[in-house]
Amino acid sequence: MLAIAGSLALVPLALALVPLVLGREAGWPLWAWAMLAAAVPALLAALRWERRLAAQGGQPLLDPELLRGRVFRTGLAVNAAFMAYFAGFVFAISLTVQTGFGYSPLRSGLVFTPMAAPSPWSAH
């Protein structure tokens, strides 16, 4: 049952991300817009499934009760803002290193190794 529920939870994510990644290059065809439009009802159906599973005593992938807590929602918003900032920072710095210093993409990526190396220790 868990494998089926996990697969169903990925459907809205795929419906949103595939057209966002491939749509522009393909010239925003009808299938991209249809997938984006289908992502919203798929997300609502997945949330309904999770609520029903929790009400029946099952173990949902994301407990809907968590979303009711103010602290969890605040933490989720802060985390999303930080990740958006950090992704932009890494992208901008890697492009700057490539264009400004003439590094290859691999060498540009390796510039971040000293920042990533201590992550396992800082996570404790």
N, CA, C and O atoms as a DFTB+ gen file, in Angstrom:
496 C
 N C O
     1  1       0.826      -1.197       0.000
     2  2       0.000       0.000       0.000
     3  2       0.868       1.257       0.000
     4  3       0.524       2.249      -0.643
     5  1       2.003       1.219       0.725
     6  2       2.864       2.390       0.799
     7  2       3.425       2.757      -0.564
     8  3       3.516       3.941      -0.890
     9  1       3.802       1.768      -1.369
    10  2       4.362       2.067      -2.686
    11  2       3.334       2.766      -3.573
    12  3       3.679       3.679      -4.324
    13  1       2.098       2.347      -3.490
    14  2       1.047       2.978      -4.294
    15  2       0.820       4.412      -3.815
    16  3       0.716       5.328      -4.630
    17  1       0.743       4.610      -2.501
    18  2       0.522       5.957      -1.960
    19  2       1.688       6.870      -2.303
    20  3       1.486       8.035      -2.646
    21  1       2.906       6.351      -2.211
    22  2       4.074       7.159      -2.559
    23  2       4.061       7.561      -4.017
    24  3       4.413       8.687      -4.366
    25  1       3.653       6.634      -4.865
    26  2       3.570       6.941      -6.292
    27  2       2.499       7.986      -6.571
    28  3       2.694       8.875      -7.400
    29  1       1.375       7.881      -5.884
    30  2       0.304       8.854      -6.084
    31  2       0.721      10.246      -5.612
    32  3       0.291      11.248      -6.183
    33  1       1.542      10.312      -4.592
    34  2       1.992      11.610      -4.091
    35  2       2.937      12.290      -5.072
    36  3       3.064      13.515      -5.056
    37  1       3.596      11.520      -5.921
    38  2       4.526      12.098      -6.886
    39  2       3.844      12.620      -8.144
    40  3       4.439      13.396      -8.892
    41  1       2.621      12.212      -8.383
    42  2       1.911      12.629      -9.597
    43  2       1.769      14.153      -9.693
    44  3       2.094      14.716     -10.739
    45  1       1.292      14.849      -8.635
    46  2       1.190      16.317      -8.767
    47  2       2.546      16.973      -8.991
    48  3       2.652      17.947      -9.736
    49  1       3.574      16.445      -8.350
    50  2       4.905      16.996      -8.532
    51  2       5.361      16.846      -9.975
    52  3       5.881      17.795     -10.561
    53  1       5.175      15.676     -10.551
    54  2       5.560      15.451     -11.945
    55  2       4.733      16.305     -12.895
    56  3       5.256      16.845     -13.870
    57  1       3.431      16.426     -12.606
    58  2       2.571      17.241     -13.462
    59  2       2.977      18.712     -13.458
    60  3       2.737      19.421     -14.436
    61  1       3.583      19.174     -12.380
    62  2       4.019      20.571     -12.318
    63  2       5.426      20.756     -12.869
    64  3       5.684      21.720     -13.589
    65  1       6.334      19.851     -12.542
    66  2       7.734      20.066     -12.895
    67  2       8.078      19.749     -14.344
    68  3       8.885      20.455     -14.949
    69  1       7.489      18.710     -14.910
    70  2       7.827      18.341     -16.292
    71  2       7.546      19.483     -17.264
    72  3       8.420      19.816     -18.064
    73  1       6.363      20.095     -17.227
    74  2       6.150      21.207     -18.164
    75  2       7.015      22.425     -17.853
    76  3       7.398      23.154     -18.769
    77  1       7.329      22.661     -16.577
    78  2       8.177      23.804     -16.256
    79  2       9.599      23.608     -16.760
    80  3      10.267      24.573     -17.134
    81  1      10.059      22.374     -16.773
    82  2      11.414      22.088     -17.247
    83  2      11.467      22.014     -18.770
    84  3      12.399      22.539     -19.379
    85  1      10.491      21.375     -19.386
    86  2      10.533      21.120     -20.827
    87  2       9.681      22.078     -21.667
    88  3       9.886      22.195     -22.875
    89  1       8.740      22.750     -21.038
    90  2       7.779      23.560     -21.788
    91  2       8.385      24.697     -22.582
    92  3       8.025      24.896     -23.742
    93  1       9.288      25.443     -21.990
    94  2       9.858      26.594     -22.687
    95  2      10.633      26.167     -23.922
    96  3      10.500      26.759     -24.993
    97  1      11.439      25.139     -23.757
    98  2      12.244      24.657     -24.885
    99  2      11.363      24.127     -26.018
   100  3      11.714      24.229     -27.193
   101  1      10.216      23.561     -25.646
   102  2       9.297      23.014     -26.644
   103  2       8.348      24.077     -27.200
   104  3       7.509      23.768     -28.045
   105  1       8.469      25.314     -26.743
   106  2       7.598      26.380     -27.246
   107  2       6.245      26.423     -26.569
   108  3       5.266      26.871     -27.166
   109  1       6.176      25.962     -25.331
   110  2       4.952      25.918     -24.547
   111  2       3.774      25.304     -25.318
   112  3       2.776      25.978     -25.575
   113  1       3.898      24.035     -25.679
   114  2       2.792      23.373     -26.385
   115  2       1.602      23.133     -25.452
   116  3       1.682      23.355     -24.244
   117  1       0.526      22.685     -26.034
   118  2      -0.714      22.470     -25.293
   119  2      -0.532      21.464     -24.153
   120  3      -1.108      21.637     -23.079
   121  1       0.263      20.419     -24.379
   122  2       0.449      19.407     -23.325
   123  2       1.070      20.013     -22.072
   124  3       0.761      19.576     -20.963
   125  1       1.943      21.013     -22.224
   126  2       2.565      21.644     -21.057
   127  2       1.515      22.385     -20.234
   128  3       1.486      22.277     -19.008
   129  1       0.664      23.127     -20.910
   130  2      -0.380      23.858     -20.193
   131  2      -1.386      22.894     -19.571
   132  3      -1.868      23.128     -18.463
   133  1      -1.705      21.809     -20.284
   134  2      -2.643      20.821     -19.742
   135  2      -2.070      20.159     -18.490
   136  3      -2.793      19.938     -17.519
   137  1      -0.773      19.843     -18.508
   138  2      -0.148      19.232     -17.327
   139  2      -0.137      20.204     -16.157
   140  3      -0.411      19.807     -15.024
   141  1       0.173      21.468     -16.411
   142  2       0.158      22.456     -15.339
   143  2      -1.242      22.607     -14.750
   144  3      -1.403      22.706     -13.533
   145  1      -2.242      22.623     -15.609
   146  2      -3.618      22.735     -15.125
   147  2      -4.032      21.491     -14.345
   148  3      -4.772      21.591     -13.366
   149  1      -3.561      20.321     -14.770
   150  2      -3.911      19.075     -14.085
   151  2      -3.181      18.926     -12.756
   152  3      -3.599      18.126     -11.919
   153  1      -2.108      19.671     -12.542
   154  2      -1.348      19.562     -11.294
   155  2      -2.174      20.006     -10.092
   156  3      -2.048      19.428      -9.012
   157  1      -3.015      21.019     -10.263
   158  2      -3.801      21.543      -9.138
   159  2      -4.820      20.516      -8.646
   160  3      -4.834      20.219      -7.452
   161  1      -5.675      19.958      -9.512
   162  2      -6.606      18.948      -8.994
   163  2      -5.887      17.679      -8.512
   164  3      -6.363      17.009      -7.597
   165  1      -4.756      17.355      -9.119
   166  2      -4.005      16.187      -8.652
   167  2      -3.465      16.428      -7.251
   168  3      -3.463      15.516      -6.425
   169  1      -3.008      17.644      -6.972
   170  2      -2.527      17.972      -5.628
   171  2      -3.673      17.906      -4.623
   172  3      -3.508      17.375      -3.524
   173  1      -4.829      18.441      -4.996
   174  2      -5.983      18.393      -4.103
   175  2      -6.412      16.951      -3.836
   176  3      -6.778      16.610      -2.711
   177  1      -6.368      16.101      -4.872
   178  2      -6.717      14.689      -4.696
   179  2      -5.700      13.987      -3.794
   180  3      -6.077      13.162      -2.962
   181  1      -4.427      14.306      -3.952
   182  2      -3.399      13.697      -3.105
   183  2      -3.575      14.128      -1.654
   184  3      -3.419      13.315      -0.743
   185  1      -3.900      15.405      -1.431
   186  2      -4.133      15.876      -0.059
   187  2      -5.368      15.210       0.547
   188  3      -5.369      14.857       1.727
   189  1      -6.404      15.040      -0.250
   190  2      -7.613      14.355       0.220
   191  2      -7.288      12.909       0.589
   192  3      -7.771      12.394       1.598
   193  1      -6.465      12.259      -0.236
   194  2      -6.045      10.878       0.033
   195  2      -5.279      10.801       1.355
   196  3      -5.510       9.899       2.161
   197  1      -4.368      11.750       1.571
   198  2      -3.571      11.772       2.800
   199  2      -4.463      11.982       4.023
   200  3      -4.273      11.331       5.051
   201  1      -5.437      12.889       3.913
   202  2      -6.360      13.126       5.036
   203  2      -7.185      11.888       5.345
   204  3      -7.371      11.529       6.508
   205  1      -7.676      11.242       4.303
   206  2      -8.491      10.046       4.505
   207  2      -7.663       8.927       5.125
   208  3      -8.139       8.220       6.014
   209  1      -6.441       8.764       4.665
   210  2      -5.557       7.739       5.207
   211  2      -5.274       7.993       6.684
   212  3      -5.278       7.061       7.488
   213  1      -5.028       9.259       7.044
   214  2      -4.776       9.595       8.450
   215  2      -6.017       9.364       9.302
   216  3      -5.907       8.904      10.439
   217  1      -7.202       9.679       8.767
   218  2      -8.448       9.481       9.511
   219  2      -8.738       8.005       9.754
   220  3      -9.385       7.656      10.741
   221  1      -8.265       7.135       8.863
   222  2      -8.475       5.691       9.006
   223  2      -7.407       5.035       9.874
   224  3      -7.404       3.817      10.049
   225  1      -6.498       5.848      10.417
   226  2      -5.459       5.300      11.274
   227  2      -4.215       4.852      10.527
   228  3      -3.332       4.222      11.110
   229  1      -4.140       5.169       9.256
   230  2      -2.963       4.809       8.469
   231  2      -1.826       5.790       8.702
   232  3      -1.934       6.702       9.522
   233  1      -0.745       5.593       7.977
   234  2       0.414       6.462       8.098
   235  2       0.624       7.243       6.792
   236  3       1.247       6.735       5.859
   237  1       0.115       8.453       6.729
   238  2       0.305       9.254       5.514
   239  2       1.761       9.690       5.375
   240  3       2.497       9.742       6.360
   241  1       2.171      10.003       4.147
   242  2       3.529      10.489       3.921
   243  2       3.755      11.815       4.623
   244  3       4.829      12.046       5.180
   245  1       2.762      12.687       4.605
   246  2       2.808      13.948       5.328
   247  2       1.521      14.054       6.119
   248  3       0.436      14.171       5.548
   249  1       1.645      14.012       7.432
   250  2       0.471      14.064       8.286
   251  2      -0.208      15.428       8.144
   252  3       0.413      16.455       8.419
   253  1      -1.465      15.451       7.722
   254  2      -2.168      16.729       7.538
   255  2      -2.248      17.557       8.824
   256  3      -2.378      18.779       8.758
   257  1      -2.172      16.916       9.978
   258  2      -2.196      17.652      11.247
   259  2      -1.000      18.594      11.374
   260  3      -1.098      19.635      12.024
   261  1       0.128      18.235      10.757
   262  2       1.304      19.090      10.826
   263  2       1.038      20.464      10.218
   264  3       1.506      21.481      10.729
   265  1       0.288      20.481       9.132
   266  2       0.018      21.736       8.430
   267  2      -0.888      22.671       9.227
   268  3      -0.994      23.856       8.909
   269  1      -1.534      22.147      10.250
   270  2      -2.394      22.993      11.079
   271  2      -1.593      23.747      12.133
   272  3      -2.055      24.754      12.669
   273  1      -0.405      23.262      12.424
   274  2       0.420      23.901      13.442
   275  2       1.116      25.144      12.914
   276  3       1.744      25.113      11.856
   277  1       0.999      26.241      13.659
   278  2       1.585      27.513      13.234
   279  2       3.104      27.416      13.139
   280  3       3.702      27.946      12.202
   281  1       3.728      26.745      14.098
   282  2       5.185      26.635      14.111
   283  2       5.675      25.867      12.887
   284  3       6.667      26.255      12.271
   285  1       4.989      24.781      12.529
   286  2       5.387      23.998      11.364
   287  2       5.248      24.816      10.089
   288  3       6.148      24.808       9.250
   289  1       4.131      25.524       9.930
   290  2       3.923      26.347       8.731
   291  2       4.967      27.455       8.631
   292  3       5.461      27.752       7.544
   293  1       5.300      28.064       9.765
   294  2       6.328      29.111       9.765
   295  2       7.677      28.528       9.368
   296  3       8.392      29.101       8.546
   297  1       8.018      27.387       9.956
   298  2       9.274      26.729       9.609
   299  2       9.325      26.328       8.147
   300  3      10.370      26.432       7.505
   301  1       8.204      25.872       7.623
   302  2       8.126      25.495       6.214
   303  2       8.348      26.716       5.315
   304  3       9.055      26.627       4.312
   305  1       7.752      27.841       5.669
   306  2       7.920      29.068       4.884
   307  2       9.363      29.573       4.953
   308  3       9.928      29.981       3.938
   309  1       9.958      29.547       6.144
   310  2      11.347      29.983       6.292
   311  2      12.270      29.077       5.491
   312  3      13.176      29.557       4.810
   313  1      12.045      27.772       5.569
   314  2      12.866      26.820       4.821
   315  2      12.723      27.043       3.321
   316  3      13.721      27.029       2.601
   317  1      11.505      27.247       2.839
   318  2      11.293      27.483       1.403
   319  2      11.991      28.759       0.950
   320  3      12.588      28.795      -0.125
   321  1      11.916      29.811       1.773
   322  2      12.583      31.069       1.419
   323  2      14.097      30.890       1.387
   324  3      14.762      31.383       0.476
   325  1      14.641      30.190       2.373
   326  2      16.083      29.962       2.406
   327  2      16.535      29.135       1.212
   328  3      17.545      29.456       0.587
   329  1      15.804      28.079       0.887
   330  2      16.198      27.221      -0.230
   331  2      16.117      27.986      -1.552
   332  3      16.956      27.783      -2.430
   333  1      15.130      28.853      -1.704
   334  2      15.039      29.670      -2.916
   335  2      16.231      30.617      -3.002
   336  3      16.826      30.783      -4.066
   337  1      16.575      31.235      -1.875
   338  2      17.745      32.111      -1.852
   339  2      19.010      31.325      -2.172
   340  3      19.813      31.750      -3.003
   341  1      19.190      30.186      -1.521
   342  2      20.427      29.435      -1.651
   343  2      20.606      28.901      -3.075
   344  3      21.714      28.912      -3.610
   345  1      19.518      28.435      -3.683
   346  2      19.601      27.950      -5.062
   347  2      20.013      29.082      -5.997
   348  3      20.839      28.877      -6.887
   349  1      19.454      30.258      -5.810
   350  2      19.841      31.407      -6.622
   351  2      21.286      31.827      -6.392
   352  3      21.994      32.196      -7.329
   353  1      21.715      31.766      -5.136
   354  2      23.094      32.113      -4.793
   355  2      24.085      31.172      -5.474
   356  3      25.050      31.619      -6.094
   357  1      23.842      29.870      -5.355
   358  2      24.747      28.888      -5.962
   359  2      24.749      29.042      -7.481
   360  3      25.805      28.963      -8.108
   361  1      23.586      29.258      -8.072
   362  2      23.498      29.427      -9.520
   363  2      24.265      30.668      -9.971
   364  3      25.040      30.613     -10.926
   365  1      24.048      31.778      -9.286
   366  2      24.718      33.027      -9.673
   367  2      26.233      32.935      -9.495
   368  3      26.984      33.393     -10.356
   369  1      26.683      32.356      -8.402
   370  2      28.119      32.244      -8.158
   371  2      28.756      31.294      -9.166
   372  3      29.851      31.564      -9.661
   373  1      28.084      30.181      -9.477
   374  2      28.677      29.247     -10.445
   375  2      28.772      29.880     -11.836
   376  3      29.753      29.654     -12.545
   377  1      27.772      30.666     -12.236
   378  2      27.855      31.363     -13.519
   379  2      28.939      32.430     -13.505
   380  3      29.644      32.617     -14.496
   381  1      29.074      33.128     -12.388
   382  2      30.114      34.151     -12.266
   383  2      31.501      33.528     -12.357
   384  3      32.387      34.068     -13.020
   385  1      31.686      32.403     -11.697
   386  2      32.983      31.726     -11.727
   387  2      33.288      31.231     -13.143
   388  3      34.436      31.277     -13.586
   389  1      32.263      30.758     -13.849
   390  2      32.484      30.265     -15.215
   391  2      32.778      31.409     -16.178
   392  3      33.730      31.338     -16.955
   393  1      31.969      32.461     -16.130
   394  2      32.157      33.545     -17.103
   395  2      33.255      34.513     -16.693
   396  3      34.004      35.001     -17.540
   397  1      33.355      34.791     -15.407
   398  2      34.339      35.757     -14.945
   399  2      35.752      35.210     -14.872
   400  3      36.707      35.895     -15.237
   401  1      35.890      33.971     -14.399
   402  2      37.216      33.379     -14.236
   403  2      37.549      32.364     -15.316
   404  3      38.680      31.881     -15.386
   405  1      36.577      32.035     -16.157
   406  2      36.809      31.098     -17.242
   407  2      36.909      29.644     -16.802
   408  3      37.493      28.821     -17.507
   409  1      36.340      29.320     -15.638
   410  2      36.382      27.937     -15.163
   411  2      35.425      27.079     -15.983
   412  3      34.427      27.571     -16.510
   413  1      35.743      25.792     -16.082
   414  2      34.824      24.843     -16.717
   415  2      33.658      24.606     -15.756
   416  3      33.763      24.927     -14.572
   417  1      32.540      24.043     -16.252
   418  2      31.429      23.743     -15.339
   419  2      31.835      22.810     -14.199
   420  3      31.379      22.978     -13.068
   421  1      32.691      21.827     -14.491
   422  2      33.138      20.922     -13.432
   423  2      33.946      21.675     -12.377
   424  3      33.700      21.531     -11.180
   425  1      34.891      22.463     -12.817
   426  2      35.724      23.209     -11.870
   427  2      34.884      24.227     -11.103
   428  3      35.121      24.475      -9.921
   429  1      33.922      24.802     -11.772
   430  2      33.022      25.731     -11.106
   431  2      32.239      25.019     -10.003
   432  3      32.056      25.568      -8.916
   433  1      31.781      23.813     -10.276
   434  2      31.079      23.036      -9.256
   435  2      31.978      22.655      -8.101
   436  3      31.541      22.622      -6.950
   437  1      33.227      22.368      -8.402
   438  2      34.177      21.992      -7.359
   439  2      34.518      23.156      -6.442
   440  3      35.015      22.947      -5.335
   441  1      34.256      24.378      -6.887
   442  2      34.474      25.548      -6.036
   443  2      33.632      25.430      -4.761
   444  3      34.029      25.932      -3.709
   445  1      32.490      24.778      -4.847
   446  2      31.588      24.664      -3.702
   447  2      31.927      23.501      -2.773
   448  3      31.278      23.334      -1.741
   449  1      32.916      22.708      -3.114
   450  2      33.276      21.561      -2.284
   451  2      33.638      21.958      -0.860
   452  3      33.162      21.315       0.075
   453  1      34.463      22.993      -0.647
   454  2      34.768      23.358       0.745
   455  2      33.525      23.754       1.547
   456  3      33.495      23.576       2.765
   457  1      32.518      24.280       0.887
   458  2      31.295      24.649       1.583
   459  2      30.459      23.404       1.910
   460  3      29.795      23.354       2.946
   461  1      30.493      22.408       1.030
   462  2      29.673      21.222       1.223
   463  2      30.339      20.187       2.128
   464  3      29.648      19.417       2.795
   465  1      31.641      20.159       2.157
   466  2      32.366      19.118       2.897
   467  2      31.995      19.045       4.382
   468  3      31.810      17.938       4.886
   469  1      31.877      20.152       5.103
   470  2      31.557      20.036       6.534
   471  2      30.083      19.816       6.842
   472  3      29.717      19.740       8.015
   473  1      29.231      19.712       5.842
   474  2      27.790      19.550       6.085
   475  2      27.439      18.374       6.976
   476  3      26.591      18.528       7.855
   477  1      28.045      17.202       6.800
   478  2      27.671      16.084       7.693
   479  2      27.934      16.392       9.167
   480  3      27.197      15.913      10.030
   481  1      28.944      17.162       9.468
   482  2      29.265      17.464      10.866
   483  2      28.392      18.577      11.405
   484  3      28.069      18.595      12.593
   485  1      28.008      19.503      10.548
   486  2      27.190      20.615      11.023
   487  2      25.730      20.207      11.192
   488  3      24.956      20.941      11.805
   489  1      25.349      19.068      10.669
   490  2      23.960      18.622      10.751
   491  2      23.620      18.024      12.109
   492  3      22.449      17.761      12.383
   493  1      24.591      17.808      12.946
   494  2      24.316      17.180      14.258
   495  2      23.828      18.164      15.251
   496  3      23.553      17.803      16.395
